[in-house]
Backbone as a printed PyTorch tensor [residue, N CA C, xyz], in Angstrom:
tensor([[[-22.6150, -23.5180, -24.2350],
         [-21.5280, -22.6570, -24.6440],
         [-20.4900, -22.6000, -23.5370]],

        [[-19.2210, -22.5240, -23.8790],
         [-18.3840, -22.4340, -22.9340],
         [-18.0060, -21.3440, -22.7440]],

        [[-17.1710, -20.9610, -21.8120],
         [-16.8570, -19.4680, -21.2380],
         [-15.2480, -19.6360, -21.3000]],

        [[-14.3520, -18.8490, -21.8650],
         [-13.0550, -19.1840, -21.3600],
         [-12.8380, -17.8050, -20.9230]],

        [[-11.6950, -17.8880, -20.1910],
         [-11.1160, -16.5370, -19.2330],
         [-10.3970, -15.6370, -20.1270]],

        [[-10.8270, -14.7410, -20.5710],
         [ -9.9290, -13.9430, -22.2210],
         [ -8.9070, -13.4980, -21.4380]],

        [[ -8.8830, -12.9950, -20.1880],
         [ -7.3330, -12.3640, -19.6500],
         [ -6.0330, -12.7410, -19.8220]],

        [[ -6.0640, -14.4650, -19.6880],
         [ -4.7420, -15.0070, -20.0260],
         [ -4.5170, -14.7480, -21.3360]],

        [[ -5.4360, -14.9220, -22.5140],
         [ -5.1200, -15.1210, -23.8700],
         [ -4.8740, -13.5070, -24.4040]],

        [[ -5.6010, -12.5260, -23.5860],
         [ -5.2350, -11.1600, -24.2400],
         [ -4.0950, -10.9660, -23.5400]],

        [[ -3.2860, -11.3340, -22.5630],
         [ -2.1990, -11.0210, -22.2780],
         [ -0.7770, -11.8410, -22.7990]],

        [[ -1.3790, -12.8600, -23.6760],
         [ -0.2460, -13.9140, -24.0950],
         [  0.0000, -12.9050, -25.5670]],

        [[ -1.2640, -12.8220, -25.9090],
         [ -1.2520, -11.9600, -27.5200],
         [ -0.6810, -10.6240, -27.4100]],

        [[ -1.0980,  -9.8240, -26.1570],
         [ -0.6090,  -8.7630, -25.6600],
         [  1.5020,  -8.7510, -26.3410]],

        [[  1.7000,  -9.4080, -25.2710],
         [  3.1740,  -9.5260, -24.5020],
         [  3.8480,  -9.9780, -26.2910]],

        [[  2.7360, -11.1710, -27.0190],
         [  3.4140, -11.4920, -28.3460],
         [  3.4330, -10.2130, -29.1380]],

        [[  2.5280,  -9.0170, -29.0280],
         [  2.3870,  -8.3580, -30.0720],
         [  3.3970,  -7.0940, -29.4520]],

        [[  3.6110,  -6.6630, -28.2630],
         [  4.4920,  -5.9340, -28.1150],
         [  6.2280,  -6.4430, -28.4110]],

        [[  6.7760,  -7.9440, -28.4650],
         [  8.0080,  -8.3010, -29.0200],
         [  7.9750,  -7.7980, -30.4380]],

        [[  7.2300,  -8.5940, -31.1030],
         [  6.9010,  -8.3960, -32.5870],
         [  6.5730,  -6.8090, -33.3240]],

        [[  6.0000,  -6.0730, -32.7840],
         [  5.9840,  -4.7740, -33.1510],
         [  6.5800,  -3.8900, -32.5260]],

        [[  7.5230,  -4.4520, -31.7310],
         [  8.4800,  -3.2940, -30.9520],
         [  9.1530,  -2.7560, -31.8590]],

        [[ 10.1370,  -1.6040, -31.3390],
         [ 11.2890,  -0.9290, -32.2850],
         [ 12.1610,  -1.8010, -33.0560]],

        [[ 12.4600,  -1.2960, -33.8760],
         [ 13.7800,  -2.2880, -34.4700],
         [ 14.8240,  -1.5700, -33.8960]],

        [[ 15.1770,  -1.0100, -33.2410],
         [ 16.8010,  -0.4290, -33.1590],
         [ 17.2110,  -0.7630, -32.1440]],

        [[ 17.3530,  -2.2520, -31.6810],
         [ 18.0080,  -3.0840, -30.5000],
         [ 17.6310,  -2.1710, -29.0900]],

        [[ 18.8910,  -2.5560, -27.7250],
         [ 18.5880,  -2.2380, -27.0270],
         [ 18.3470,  -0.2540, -26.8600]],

        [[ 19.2350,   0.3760, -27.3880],
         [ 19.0890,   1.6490, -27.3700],
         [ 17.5710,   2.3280, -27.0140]],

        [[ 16.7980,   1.3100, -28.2390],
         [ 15.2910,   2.4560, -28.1050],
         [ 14.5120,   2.0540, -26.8970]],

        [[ 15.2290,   1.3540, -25.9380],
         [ 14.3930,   0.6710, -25.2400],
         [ 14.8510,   2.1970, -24.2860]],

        [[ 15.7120,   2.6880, -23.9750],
         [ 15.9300,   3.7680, -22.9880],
         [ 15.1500,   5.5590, -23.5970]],

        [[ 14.5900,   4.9960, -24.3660],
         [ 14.0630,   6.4000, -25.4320],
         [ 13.1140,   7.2520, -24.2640]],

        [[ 13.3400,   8.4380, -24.2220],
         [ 12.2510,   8.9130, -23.4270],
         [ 12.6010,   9.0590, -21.8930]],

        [[ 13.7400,   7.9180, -21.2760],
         [ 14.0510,   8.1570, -19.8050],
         [ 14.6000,   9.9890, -19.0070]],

        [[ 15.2990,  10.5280, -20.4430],
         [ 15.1970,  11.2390, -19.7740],
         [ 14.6990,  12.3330, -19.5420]],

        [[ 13.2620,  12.7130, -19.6920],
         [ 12.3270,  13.3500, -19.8060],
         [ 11.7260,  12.8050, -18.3770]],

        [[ 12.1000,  11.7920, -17.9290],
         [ 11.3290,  10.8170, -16.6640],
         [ 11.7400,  11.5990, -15.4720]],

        [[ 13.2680,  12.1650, -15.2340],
         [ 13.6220,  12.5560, -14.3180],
         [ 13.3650,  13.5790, -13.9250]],

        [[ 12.8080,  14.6820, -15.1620],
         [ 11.7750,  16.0180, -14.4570],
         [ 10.3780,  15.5330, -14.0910]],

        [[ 10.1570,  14.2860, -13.8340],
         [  8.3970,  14.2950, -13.4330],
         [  8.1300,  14.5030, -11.9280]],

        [[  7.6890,  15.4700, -11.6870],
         [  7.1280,  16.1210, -10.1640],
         [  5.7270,  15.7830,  -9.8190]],

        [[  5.4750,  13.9910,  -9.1170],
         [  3.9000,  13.9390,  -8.8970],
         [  3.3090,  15.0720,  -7.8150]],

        [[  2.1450,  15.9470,  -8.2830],
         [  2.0500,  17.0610,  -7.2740],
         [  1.2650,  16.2030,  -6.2720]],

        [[  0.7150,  17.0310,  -5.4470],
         [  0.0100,  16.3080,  -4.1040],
         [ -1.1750,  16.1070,  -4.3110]],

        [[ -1.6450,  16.5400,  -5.3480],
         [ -3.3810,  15.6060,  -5.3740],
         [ -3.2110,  14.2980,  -5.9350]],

        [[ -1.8150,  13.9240,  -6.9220],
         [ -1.4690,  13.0050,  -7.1910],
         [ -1.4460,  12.0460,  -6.2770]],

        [[ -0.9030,  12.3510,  -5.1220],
         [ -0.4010,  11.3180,  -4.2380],
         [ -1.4030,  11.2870,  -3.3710]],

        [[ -2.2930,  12.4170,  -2.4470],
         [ -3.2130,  12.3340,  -1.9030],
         [ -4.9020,  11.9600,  -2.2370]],

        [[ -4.7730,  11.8190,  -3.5740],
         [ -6.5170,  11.6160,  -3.8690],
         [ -6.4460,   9.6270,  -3.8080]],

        [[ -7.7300,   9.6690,  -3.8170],
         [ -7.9280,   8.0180,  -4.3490],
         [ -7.9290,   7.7750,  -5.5930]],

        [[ -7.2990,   6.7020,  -5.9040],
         [ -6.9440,   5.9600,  -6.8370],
         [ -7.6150,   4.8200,  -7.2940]],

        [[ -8.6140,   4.4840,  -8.5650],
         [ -8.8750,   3.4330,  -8.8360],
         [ -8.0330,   2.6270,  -9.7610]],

        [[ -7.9440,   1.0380,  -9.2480],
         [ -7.2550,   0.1150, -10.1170],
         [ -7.8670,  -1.3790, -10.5810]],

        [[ -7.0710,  -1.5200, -11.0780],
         [ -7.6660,  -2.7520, -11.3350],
         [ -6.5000,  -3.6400, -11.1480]],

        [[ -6.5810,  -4.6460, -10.0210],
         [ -5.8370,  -5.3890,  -9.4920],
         [ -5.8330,  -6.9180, -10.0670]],

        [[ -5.4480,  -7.2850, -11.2040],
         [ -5.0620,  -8.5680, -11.6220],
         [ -6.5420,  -8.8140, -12.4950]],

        [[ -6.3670,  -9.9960, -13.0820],
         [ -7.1190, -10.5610, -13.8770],
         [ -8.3960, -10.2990, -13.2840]],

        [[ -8.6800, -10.8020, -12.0080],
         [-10.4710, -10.1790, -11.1550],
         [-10.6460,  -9.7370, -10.7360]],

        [[ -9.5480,  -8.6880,  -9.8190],
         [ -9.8220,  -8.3600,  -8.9090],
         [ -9.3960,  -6.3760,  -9.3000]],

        [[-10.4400,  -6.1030,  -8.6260],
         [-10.2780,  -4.2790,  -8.7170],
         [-10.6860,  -3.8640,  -7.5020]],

        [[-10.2510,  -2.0260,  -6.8790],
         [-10.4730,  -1.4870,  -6.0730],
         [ -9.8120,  -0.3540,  -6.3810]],

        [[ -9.8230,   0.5590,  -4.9540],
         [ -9.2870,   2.1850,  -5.1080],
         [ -8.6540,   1.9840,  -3.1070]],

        [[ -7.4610,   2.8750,  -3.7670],
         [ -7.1350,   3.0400,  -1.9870],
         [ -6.6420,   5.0850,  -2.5160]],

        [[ -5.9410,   4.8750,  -1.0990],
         [ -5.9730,   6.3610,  -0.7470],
         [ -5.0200,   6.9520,   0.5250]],

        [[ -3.5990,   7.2170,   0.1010],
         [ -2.5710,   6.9860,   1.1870],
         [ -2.3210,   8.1380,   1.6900]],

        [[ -1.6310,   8.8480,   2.8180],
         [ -0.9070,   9.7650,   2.9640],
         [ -0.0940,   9.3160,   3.8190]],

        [[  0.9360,  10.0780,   4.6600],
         [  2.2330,  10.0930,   5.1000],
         [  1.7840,   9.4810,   6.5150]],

        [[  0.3470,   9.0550,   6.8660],
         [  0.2530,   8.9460,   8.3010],
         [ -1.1000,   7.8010,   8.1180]],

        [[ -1.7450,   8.1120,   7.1120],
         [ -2.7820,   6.8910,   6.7080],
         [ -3.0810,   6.3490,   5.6800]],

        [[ -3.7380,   5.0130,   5.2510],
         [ -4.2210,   4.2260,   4.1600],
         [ -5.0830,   3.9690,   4.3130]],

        [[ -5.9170,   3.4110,   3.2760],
         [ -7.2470,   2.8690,   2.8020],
         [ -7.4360,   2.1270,   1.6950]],

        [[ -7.3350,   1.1540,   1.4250],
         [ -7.5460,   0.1440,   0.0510],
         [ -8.8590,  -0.9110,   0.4530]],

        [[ -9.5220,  -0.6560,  -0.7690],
         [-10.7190,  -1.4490,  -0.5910],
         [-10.2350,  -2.3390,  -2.0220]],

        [[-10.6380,  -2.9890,  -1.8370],
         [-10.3010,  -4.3380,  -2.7510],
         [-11.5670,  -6.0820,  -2.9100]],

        [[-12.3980,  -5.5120,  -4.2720],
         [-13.2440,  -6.5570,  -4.3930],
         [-12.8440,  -8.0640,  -4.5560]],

        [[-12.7310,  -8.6160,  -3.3040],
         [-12.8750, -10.0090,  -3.3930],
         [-13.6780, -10.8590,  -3.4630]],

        [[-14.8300, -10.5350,  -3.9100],
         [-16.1150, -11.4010,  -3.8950],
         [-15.7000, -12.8030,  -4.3380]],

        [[-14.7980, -12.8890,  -5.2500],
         [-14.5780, -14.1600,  -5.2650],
         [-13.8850, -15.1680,  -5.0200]],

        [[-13.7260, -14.6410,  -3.8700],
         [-12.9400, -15.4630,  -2.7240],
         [-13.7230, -15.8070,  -1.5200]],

        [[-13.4310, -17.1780,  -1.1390],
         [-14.3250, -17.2250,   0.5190],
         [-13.4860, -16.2690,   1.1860]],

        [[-13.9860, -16.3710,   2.5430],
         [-13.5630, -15.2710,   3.7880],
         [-12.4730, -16.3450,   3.8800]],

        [[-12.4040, -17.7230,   3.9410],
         [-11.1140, -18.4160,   4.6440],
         [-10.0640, -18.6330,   3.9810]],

        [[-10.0020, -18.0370,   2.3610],
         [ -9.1610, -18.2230,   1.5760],
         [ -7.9170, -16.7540,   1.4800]],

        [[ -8.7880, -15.9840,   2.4960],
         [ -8.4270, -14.2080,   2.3610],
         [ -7.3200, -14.3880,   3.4210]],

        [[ -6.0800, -13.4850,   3.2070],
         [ -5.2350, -13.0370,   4.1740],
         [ -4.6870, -11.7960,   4.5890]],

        [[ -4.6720, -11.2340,   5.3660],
         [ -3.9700,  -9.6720,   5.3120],
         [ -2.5890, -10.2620,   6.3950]],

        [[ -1.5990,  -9.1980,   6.1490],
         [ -0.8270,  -9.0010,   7.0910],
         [  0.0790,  -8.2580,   6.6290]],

        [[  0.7570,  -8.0390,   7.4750],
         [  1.8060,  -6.4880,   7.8630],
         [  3.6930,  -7.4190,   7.7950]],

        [[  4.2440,  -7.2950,   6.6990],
         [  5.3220,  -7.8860,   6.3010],
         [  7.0530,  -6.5910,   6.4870]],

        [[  7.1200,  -6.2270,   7.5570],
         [  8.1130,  -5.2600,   7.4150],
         [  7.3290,  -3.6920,   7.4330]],

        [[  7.5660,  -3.2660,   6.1890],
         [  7.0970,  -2.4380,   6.2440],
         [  5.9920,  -1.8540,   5.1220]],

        [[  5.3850,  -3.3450,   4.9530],
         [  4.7090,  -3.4570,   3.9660],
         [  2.8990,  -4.3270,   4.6890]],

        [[  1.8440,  -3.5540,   3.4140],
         [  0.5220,  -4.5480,   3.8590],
         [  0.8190,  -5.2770,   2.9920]],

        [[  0.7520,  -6.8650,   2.8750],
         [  0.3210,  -7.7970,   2.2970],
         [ -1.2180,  -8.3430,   2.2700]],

        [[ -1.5980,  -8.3560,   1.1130],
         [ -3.2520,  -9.1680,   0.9110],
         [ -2.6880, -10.4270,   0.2510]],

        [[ -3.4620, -10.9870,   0.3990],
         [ -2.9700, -12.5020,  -0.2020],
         [ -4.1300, -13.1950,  -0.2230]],

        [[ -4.7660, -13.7610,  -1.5550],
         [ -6.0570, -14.8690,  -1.5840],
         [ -5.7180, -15.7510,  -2.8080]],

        [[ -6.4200, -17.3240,  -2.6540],
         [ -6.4010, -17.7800,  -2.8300],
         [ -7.4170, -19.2090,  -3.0380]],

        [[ -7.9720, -19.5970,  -4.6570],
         [ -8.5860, -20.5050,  -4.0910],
         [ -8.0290, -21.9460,  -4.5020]],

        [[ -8.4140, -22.8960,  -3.5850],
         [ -7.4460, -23.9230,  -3.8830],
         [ -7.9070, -24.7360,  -4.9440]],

        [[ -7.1760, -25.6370,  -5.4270],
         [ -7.4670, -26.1760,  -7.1110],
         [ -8.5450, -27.0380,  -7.1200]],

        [[ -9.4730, -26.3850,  -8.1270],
         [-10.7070, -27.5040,  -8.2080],
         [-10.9430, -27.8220,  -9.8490]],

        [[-12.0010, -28.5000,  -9.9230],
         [-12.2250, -29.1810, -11.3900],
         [-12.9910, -28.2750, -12.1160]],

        [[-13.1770, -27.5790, -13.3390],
         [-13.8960, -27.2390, -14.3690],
         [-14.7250, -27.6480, -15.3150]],

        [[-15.0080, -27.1040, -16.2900],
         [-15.0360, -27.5590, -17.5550],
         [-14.4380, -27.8560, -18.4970]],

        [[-13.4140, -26.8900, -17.8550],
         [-11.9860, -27.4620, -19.0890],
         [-10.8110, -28.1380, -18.2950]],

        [[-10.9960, -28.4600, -17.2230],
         [ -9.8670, -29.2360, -16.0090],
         [ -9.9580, -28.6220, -15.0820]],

        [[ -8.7250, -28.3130, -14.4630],
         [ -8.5040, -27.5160, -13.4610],
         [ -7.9280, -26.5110, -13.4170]],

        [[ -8.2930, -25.6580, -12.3030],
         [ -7.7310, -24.1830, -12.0330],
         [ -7.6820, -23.8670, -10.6790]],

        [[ -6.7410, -23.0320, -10.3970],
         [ -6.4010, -22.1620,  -9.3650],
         [ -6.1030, -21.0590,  -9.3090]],

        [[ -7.1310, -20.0370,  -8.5300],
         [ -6.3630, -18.6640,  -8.8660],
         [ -5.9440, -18.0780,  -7.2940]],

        [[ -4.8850, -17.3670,  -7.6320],
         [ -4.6660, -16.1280,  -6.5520],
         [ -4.0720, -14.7800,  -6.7060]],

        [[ -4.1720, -14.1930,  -5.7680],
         [ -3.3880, -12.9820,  -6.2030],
         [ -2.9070, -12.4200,  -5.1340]],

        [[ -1.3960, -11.2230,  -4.5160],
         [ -0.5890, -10.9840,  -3.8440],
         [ -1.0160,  -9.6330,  -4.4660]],

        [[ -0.8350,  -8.6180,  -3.2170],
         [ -1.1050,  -7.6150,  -3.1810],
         [ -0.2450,  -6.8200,  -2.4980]],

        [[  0.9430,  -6.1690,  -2.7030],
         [  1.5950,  -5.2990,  -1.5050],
         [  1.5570,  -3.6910,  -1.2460]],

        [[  1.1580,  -3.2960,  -0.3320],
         [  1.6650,  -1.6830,  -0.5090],
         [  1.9050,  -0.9880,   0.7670]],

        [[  3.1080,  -0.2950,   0.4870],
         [  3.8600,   0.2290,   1.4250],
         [  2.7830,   0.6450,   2.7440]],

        [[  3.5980,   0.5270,   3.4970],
         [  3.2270,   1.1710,   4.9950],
         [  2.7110,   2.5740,   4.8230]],

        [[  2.3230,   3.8690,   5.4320],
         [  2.8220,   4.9370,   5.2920],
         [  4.1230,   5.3710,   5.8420]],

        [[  4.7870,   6.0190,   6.0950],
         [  5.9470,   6.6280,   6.7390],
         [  5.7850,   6.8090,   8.1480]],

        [[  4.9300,   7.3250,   8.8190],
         [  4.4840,   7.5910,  10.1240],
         [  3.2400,   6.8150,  10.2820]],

        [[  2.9060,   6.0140,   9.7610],
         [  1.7180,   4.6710,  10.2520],
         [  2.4350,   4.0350,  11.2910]],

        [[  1.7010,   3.1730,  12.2260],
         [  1.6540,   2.4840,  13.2070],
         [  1.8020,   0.9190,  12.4400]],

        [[  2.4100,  -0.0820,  12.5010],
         [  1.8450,  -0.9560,  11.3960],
         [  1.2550,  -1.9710,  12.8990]],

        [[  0.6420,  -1.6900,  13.8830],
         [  0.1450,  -2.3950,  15.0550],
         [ -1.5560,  -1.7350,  14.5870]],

        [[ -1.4680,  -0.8120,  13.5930],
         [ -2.7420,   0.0980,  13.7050],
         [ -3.5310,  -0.6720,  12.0390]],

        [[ -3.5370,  -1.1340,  12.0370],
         [ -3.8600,  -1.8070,  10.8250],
         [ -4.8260,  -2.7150,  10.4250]],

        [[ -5.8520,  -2.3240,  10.1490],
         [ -6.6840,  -3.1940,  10.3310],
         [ -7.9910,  -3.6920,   9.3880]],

        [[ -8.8550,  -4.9550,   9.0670],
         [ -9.7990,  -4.7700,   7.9280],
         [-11.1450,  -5.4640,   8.1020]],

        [[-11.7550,  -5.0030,   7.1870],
         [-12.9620,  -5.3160,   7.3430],
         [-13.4700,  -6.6470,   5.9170]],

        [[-14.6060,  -7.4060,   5.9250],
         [-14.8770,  -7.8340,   4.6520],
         [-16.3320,  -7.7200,   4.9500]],

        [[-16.9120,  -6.8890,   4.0060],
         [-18.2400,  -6.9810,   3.2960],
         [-18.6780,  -8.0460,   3.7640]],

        [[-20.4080,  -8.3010,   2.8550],
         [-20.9450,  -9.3120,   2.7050],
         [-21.1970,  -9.1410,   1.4760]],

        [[-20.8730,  -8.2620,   0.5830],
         [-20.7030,  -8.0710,  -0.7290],
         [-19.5550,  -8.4270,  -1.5450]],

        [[-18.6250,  -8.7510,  -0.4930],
         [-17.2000,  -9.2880,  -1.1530],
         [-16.1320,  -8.3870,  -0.7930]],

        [[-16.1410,  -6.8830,  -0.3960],
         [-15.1650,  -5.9800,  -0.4750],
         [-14.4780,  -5.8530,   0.6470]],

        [[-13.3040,  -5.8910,   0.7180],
         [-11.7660,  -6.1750,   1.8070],
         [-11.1230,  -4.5840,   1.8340]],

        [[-11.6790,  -4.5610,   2.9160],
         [-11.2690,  -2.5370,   3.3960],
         [ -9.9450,  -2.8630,   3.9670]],

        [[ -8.9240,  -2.5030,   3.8280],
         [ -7.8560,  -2.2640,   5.0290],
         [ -7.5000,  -0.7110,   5.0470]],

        [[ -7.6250,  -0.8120,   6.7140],
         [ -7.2460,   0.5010,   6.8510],
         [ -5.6590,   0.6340,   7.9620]],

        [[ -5.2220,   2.3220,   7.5380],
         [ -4.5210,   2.4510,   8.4890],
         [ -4.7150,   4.1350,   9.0100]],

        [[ -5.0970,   3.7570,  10.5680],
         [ -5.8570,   5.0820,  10.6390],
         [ -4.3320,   6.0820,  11.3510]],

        [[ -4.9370,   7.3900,  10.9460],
         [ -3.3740,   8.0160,  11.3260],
         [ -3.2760,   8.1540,  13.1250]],

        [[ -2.1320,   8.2290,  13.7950],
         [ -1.6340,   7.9850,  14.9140],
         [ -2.6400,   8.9320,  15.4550]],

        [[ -2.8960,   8.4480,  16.8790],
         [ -3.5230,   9.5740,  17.4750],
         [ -2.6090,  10.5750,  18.3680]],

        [[ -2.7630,  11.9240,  18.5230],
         [ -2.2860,  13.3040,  18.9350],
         [ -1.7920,  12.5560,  20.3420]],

        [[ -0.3420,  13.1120,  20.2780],
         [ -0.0300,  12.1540,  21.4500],
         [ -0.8140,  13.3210,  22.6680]],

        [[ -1.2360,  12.9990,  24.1560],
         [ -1.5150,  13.5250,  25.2490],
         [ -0.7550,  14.4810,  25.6080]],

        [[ -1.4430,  15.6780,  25.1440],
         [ -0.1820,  16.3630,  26.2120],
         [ -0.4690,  16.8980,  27.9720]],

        [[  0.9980,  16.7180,  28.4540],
         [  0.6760,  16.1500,  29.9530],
         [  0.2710,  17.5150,  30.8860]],

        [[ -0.9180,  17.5570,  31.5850],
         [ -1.1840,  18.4950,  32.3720],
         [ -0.4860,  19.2770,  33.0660]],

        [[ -0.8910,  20.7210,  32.6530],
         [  0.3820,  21.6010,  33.5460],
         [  1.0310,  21.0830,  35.0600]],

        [[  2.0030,  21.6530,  35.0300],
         [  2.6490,  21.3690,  36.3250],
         [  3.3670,  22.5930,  36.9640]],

        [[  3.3970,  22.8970,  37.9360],
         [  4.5620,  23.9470,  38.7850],
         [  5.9940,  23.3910,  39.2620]],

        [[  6.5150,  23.8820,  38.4210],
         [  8.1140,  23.7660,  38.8330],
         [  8.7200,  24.6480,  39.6220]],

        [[  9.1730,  23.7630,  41.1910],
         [  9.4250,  24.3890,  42.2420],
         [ 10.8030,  25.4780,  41.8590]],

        [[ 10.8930,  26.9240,  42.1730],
         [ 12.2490,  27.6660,  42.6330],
         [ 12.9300,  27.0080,  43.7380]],

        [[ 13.8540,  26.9800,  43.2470],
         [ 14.8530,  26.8390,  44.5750],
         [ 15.5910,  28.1400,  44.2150]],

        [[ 15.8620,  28.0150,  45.9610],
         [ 16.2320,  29.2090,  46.6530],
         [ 18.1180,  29.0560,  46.5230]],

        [[ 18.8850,  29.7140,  46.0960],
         [ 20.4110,  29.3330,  46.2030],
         [ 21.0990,  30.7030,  46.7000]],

        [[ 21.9960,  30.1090,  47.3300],
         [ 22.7080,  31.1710,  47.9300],
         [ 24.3700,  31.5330,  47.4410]],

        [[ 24.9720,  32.6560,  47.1240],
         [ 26.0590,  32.5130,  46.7960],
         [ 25.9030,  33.1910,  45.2780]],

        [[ 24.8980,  33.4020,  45.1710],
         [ 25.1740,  34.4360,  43.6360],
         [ 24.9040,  34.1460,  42.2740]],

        [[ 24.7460,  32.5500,  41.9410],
         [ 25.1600,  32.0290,  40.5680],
         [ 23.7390,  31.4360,  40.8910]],

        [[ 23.1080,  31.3930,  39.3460],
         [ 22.0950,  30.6250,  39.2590],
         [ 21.9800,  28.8250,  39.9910]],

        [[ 23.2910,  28.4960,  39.1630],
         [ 23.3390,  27.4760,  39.6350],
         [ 23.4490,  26.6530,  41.0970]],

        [[ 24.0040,  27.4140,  41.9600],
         [ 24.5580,  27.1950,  43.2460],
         [ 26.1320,  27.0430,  43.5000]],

        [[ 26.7240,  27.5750,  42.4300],
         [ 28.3660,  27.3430,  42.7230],
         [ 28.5990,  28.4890,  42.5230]],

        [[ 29.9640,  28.7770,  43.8950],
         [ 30.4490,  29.6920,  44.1460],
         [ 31.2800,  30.2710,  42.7100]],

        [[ 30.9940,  31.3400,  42.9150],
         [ 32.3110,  32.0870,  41.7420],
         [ 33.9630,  31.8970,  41.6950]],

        [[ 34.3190,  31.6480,  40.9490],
         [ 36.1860,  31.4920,  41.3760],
         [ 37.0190,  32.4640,  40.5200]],

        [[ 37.8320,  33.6230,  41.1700],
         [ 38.2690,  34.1720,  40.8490],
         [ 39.6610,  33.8900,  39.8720]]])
């Protein structure tokens, strides 16, 4: 029995069945609803909890951002370790894998997939860093800045001034 990959074909039928059963009333209905969009207020568990997704045809995980750190774990099991890439593009993480084209049952294939997501705002992007399983799973983290040092008291000498004015200049009438 053969196996084919249903993702491409439910997304070809997908994309055909949303042209075909879309609205009839040209471009207009396509803006239906926008403006109801502009009161949406994501609250903060929105933005602060973890998130599971499902990242492309194979690949799924959950990350978990705030204004100073990230966390995305991302199952790559089916990728070697030498096909995997991370890196820090601006102000963006990039994942990037890839495997290179080999023969099937039905010919050939190649898959990959690109992954981007923002920096945080106050992340370090020098602070960035990941791990891979032996189960397949690609952690990147970004841990939040550490508390900068603050510098041990000190005594700041008085000086002594003469002439009246804090500063040391005479008064001018």
């Amino acid at each position: 029995m053969t196996t084919v990959n249903h993702s491409s074909s439910y997304n070809r039928t997908y994309e055909r069945k949303v042209v075909e059963d879309g609205p009839r009333g040209g471009i207009p209905s396509a803006f239906q609803g926008l403006s109801n969009m502009s009161s949406f207020q994501p609250s903060s568990s929105f933005i602060m909890s973890p998130h599971n997704y499902h990242f492309g045809s194979s690949t799924s995980g959950s990350f978990h951002a705030s204004d100073d750190s990230f966390s995305a774990t991302l199952d790559v099991g089916a990728y070697a370790p030498e096909d995997l890439k991370v890196s820090v593009v601006g102000r963006h993480i990039v994942i990037e894998a890839k495997h290179p084209e080999k023969a099937d049952e039905l010919g050939l294939i190649e898959r990959s997939f690109t992954r981007k997501f923002v920096l945080p705002k106050n992340a370090d992007p020098e602070s960035v860093s990941s791990n891979l399983s032996s189960d397949g799973l690609l952690t990147v983290q970004v841990l939040p800045p550490k508390p900068k040092e603050v510098s041990p008291s000190r005594t700041i000498p008085i000086k002594i001034v003469t002439g009246g004015t804090p500063n040391g200049t005479e008064k001018k009438n």
